[in-house]
PDB file of C-alpha atoms in Angstrom:
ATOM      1  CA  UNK N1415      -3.264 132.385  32.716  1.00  0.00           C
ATOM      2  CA  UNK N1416      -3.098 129.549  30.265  1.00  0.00           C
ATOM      3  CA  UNK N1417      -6.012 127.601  29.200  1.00  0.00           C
ATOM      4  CA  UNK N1418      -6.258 123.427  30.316  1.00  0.00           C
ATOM      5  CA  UNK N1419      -4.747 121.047  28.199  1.00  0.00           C
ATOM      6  CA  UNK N1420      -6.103 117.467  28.982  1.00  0.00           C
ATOM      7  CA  UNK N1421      -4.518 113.933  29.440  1.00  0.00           C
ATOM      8  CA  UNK N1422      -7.108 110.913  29.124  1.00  0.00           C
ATOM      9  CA  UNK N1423      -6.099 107.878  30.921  1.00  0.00           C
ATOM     10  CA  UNK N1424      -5.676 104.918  29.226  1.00  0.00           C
ATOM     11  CA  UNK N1425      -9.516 103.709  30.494  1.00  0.00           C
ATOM     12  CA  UNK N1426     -11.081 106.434  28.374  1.00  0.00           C
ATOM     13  CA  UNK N1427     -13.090 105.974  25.483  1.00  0.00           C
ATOM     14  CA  UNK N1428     -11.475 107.792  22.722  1.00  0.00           C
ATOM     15  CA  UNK N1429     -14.874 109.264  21.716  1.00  0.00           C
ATOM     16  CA  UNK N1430     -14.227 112.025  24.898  1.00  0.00           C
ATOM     17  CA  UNK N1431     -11.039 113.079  22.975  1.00  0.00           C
ATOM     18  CA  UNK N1432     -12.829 113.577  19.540  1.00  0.00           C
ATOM     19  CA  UNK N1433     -15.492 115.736  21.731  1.00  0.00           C
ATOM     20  CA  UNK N1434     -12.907 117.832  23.245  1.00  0.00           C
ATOM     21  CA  UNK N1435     -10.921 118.501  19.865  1.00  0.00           C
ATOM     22  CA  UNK N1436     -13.938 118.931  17.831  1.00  0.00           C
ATOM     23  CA  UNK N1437     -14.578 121.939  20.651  1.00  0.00           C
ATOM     24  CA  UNK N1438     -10.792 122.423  19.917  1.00  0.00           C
ATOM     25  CA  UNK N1439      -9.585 121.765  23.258  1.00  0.00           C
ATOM     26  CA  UNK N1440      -5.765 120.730  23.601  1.00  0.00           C
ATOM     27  CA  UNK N1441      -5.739 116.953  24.366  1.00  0.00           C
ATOM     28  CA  UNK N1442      -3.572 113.422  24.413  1.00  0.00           C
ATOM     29  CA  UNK N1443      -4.644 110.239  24.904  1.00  0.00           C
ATOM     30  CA  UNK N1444      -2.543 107.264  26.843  1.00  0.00           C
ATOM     31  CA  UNK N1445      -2.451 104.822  23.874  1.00  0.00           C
ATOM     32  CA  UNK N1446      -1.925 108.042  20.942  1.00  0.00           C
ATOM     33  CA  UNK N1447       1.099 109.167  23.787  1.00  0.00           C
ATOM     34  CA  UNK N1448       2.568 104.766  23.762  1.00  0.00           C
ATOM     35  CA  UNK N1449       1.892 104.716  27.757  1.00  0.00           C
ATOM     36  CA  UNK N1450      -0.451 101.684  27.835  1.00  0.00           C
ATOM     37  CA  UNK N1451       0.603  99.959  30.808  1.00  0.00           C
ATOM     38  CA  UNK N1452       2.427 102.969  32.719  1.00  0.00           C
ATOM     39  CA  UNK N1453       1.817 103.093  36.411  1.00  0.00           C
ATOM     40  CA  UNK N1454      -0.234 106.163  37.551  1.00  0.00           C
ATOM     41  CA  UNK N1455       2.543 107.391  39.023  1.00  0.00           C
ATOM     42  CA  UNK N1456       4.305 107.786  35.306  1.00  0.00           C
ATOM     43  CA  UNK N1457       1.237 108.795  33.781  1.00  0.00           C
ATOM     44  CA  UNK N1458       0.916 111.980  36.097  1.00  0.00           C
ATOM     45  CA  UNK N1459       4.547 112.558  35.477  1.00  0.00           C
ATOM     46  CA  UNK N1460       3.984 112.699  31.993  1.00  0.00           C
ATOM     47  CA  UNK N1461       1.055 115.198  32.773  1.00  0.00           C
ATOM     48  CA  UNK N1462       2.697 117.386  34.972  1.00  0.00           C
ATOM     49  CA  UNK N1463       5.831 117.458  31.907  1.00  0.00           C
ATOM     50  CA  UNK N1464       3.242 118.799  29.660  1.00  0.00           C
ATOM     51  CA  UNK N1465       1.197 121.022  32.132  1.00  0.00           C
ATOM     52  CA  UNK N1466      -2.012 118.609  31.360  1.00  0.00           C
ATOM     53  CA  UNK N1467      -4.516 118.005  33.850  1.00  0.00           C
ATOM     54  CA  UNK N1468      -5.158 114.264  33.843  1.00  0.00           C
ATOM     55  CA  UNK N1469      -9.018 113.104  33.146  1.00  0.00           C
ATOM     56  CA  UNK N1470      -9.438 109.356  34.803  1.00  0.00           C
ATOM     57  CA  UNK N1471     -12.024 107.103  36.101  1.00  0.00           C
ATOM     58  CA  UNK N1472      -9.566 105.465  38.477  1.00  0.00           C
ATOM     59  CA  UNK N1473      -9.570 105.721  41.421  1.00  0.00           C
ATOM     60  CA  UNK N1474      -5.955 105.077  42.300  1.00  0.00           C
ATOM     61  CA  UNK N1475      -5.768 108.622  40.956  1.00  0.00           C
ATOM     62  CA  UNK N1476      -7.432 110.093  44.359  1.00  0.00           C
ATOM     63  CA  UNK N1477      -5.236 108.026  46.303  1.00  0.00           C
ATOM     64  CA  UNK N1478      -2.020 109.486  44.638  1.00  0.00           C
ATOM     65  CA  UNK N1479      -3.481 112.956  44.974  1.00  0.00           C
ATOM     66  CA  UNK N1480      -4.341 112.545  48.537  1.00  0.00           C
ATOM     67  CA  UNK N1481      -0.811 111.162  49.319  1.00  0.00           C
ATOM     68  CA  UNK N1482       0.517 115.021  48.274  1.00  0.00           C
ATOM     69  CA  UNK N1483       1.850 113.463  44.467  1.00  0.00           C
ATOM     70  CA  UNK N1484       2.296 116.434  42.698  1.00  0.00           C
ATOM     71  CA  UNK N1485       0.153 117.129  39.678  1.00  0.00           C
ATOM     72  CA  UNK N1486      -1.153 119.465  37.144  1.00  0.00           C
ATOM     73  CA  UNK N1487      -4.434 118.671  37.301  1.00  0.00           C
ATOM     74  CA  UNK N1488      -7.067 115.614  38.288  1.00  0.00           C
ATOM     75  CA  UNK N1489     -10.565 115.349  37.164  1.00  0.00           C
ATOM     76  CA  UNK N1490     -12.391 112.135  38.333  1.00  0.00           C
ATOM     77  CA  UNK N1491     -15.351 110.769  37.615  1.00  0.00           C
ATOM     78  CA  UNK N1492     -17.009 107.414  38.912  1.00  0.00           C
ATOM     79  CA  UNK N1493     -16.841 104.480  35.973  1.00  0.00           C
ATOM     80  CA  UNK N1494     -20.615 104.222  34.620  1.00  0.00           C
ATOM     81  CA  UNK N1495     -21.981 107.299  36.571  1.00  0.00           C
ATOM     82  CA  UNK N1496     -21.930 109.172  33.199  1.00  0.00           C
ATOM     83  CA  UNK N1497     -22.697 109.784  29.813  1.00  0.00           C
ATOM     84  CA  UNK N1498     -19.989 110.484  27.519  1.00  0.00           C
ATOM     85  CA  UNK N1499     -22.341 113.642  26.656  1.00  0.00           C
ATOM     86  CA  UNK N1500     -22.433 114.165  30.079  1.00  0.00           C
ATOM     87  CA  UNK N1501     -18.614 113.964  30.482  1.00  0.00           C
ATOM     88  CA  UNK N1502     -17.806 116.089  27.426  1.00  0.00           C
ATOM     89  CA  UNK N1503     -20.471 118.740  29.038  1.00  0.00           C
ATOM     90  CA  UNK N1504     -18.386 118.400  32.525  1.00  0.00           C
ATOM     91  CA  UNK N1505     -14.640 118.943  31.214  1.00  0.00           C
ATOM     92  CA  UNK N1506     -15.638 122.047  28.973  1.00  0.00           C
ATOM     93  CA  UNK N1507     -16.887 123.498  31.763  1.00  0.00           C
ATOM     94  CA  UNK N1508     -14.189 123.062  33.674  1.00  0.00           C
ATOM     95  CA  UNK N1509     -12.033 124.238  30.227  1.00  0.00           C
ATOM     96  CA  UNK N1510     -13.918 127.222  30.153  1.00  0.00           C
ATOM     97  CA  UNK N1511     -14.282 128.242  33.927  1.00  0.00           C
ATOM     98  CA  UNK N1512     -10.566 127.371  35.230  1.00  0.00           C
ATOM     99  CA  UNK N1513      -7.302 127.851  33.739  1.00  0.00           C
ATOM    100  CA  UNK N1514      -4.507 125.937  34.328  1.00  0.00           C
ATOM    101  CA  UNK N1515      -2.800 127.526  37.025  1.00  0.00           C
ATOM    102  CA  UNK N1516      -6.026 126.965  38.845  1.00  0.00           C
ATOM    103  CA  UNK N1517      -5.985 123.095  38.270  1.00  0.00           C
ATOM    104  CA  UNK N1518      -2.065 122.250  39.695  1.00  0.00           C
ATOM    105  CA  UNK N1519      -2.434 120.368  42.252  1.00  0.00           C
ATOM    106  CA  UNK N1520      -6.455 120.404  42.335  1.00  0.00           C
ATOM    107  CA  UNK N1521      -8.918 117.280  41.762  1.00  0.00           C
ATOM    108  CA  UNK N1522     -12.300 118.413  40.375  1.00  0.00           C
ATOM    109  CA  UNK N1523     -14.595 115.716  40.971  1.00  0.00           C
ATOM    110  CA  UNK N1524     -17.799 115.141  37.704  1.00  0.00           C
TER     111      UNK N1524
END
């Protein structure tokens, strides 16, 4: 059972992937990965090709999960209903209580 790696959308504030490395957490970003401007669609693609479960705050991300798009992995969270200490808190907890075969096909709501 292999441990999450995460994606951050492209809507992310970079300071939630210096959190998750500094807890050394395997992560990639949308603009370090050159997919600014992808559709969702290609962004979970690129996911699911590197087993990463995606972290977003948009919510076109629920609708492609709901719709049966497979996935490695969705964690949502509502756009200002969080503190990026808050958020950080939420996906190691996830990082520490699921592994990734747990996550495929899953959304975990924060």
């Amino acid at each position: 059972m292999g441990k999450i790696k995460f994606h951050l959308d492209e809507n992310i504030t970079l300071a939630i992937a210096s959190g998750l490395r500094r807890r050394r957490i395997d992560v990639s970003t949308t603009p370090e990965e050159e997919m600014i401007g992808k559709s969702d669609e290609q962004q979970l693609e690129f996911a699911r090709s590197q087993e990463r479960v995606v972290f977003t705050q948009d919510t076109d991300f629920l609708r492609l999960h709901h719709a049966g798009f497979t996935h490695s992995g969705i964690v949502y969270c509502p756009q200002s209903s969080k503190s990026i200490g808050q958020i950080l808190q939420g996906l190691v907890l996830i990082w520490e209580i699921l592994n990734a075969e747990e996550m495929k096909n899953h959304l975990e709501y924060l």
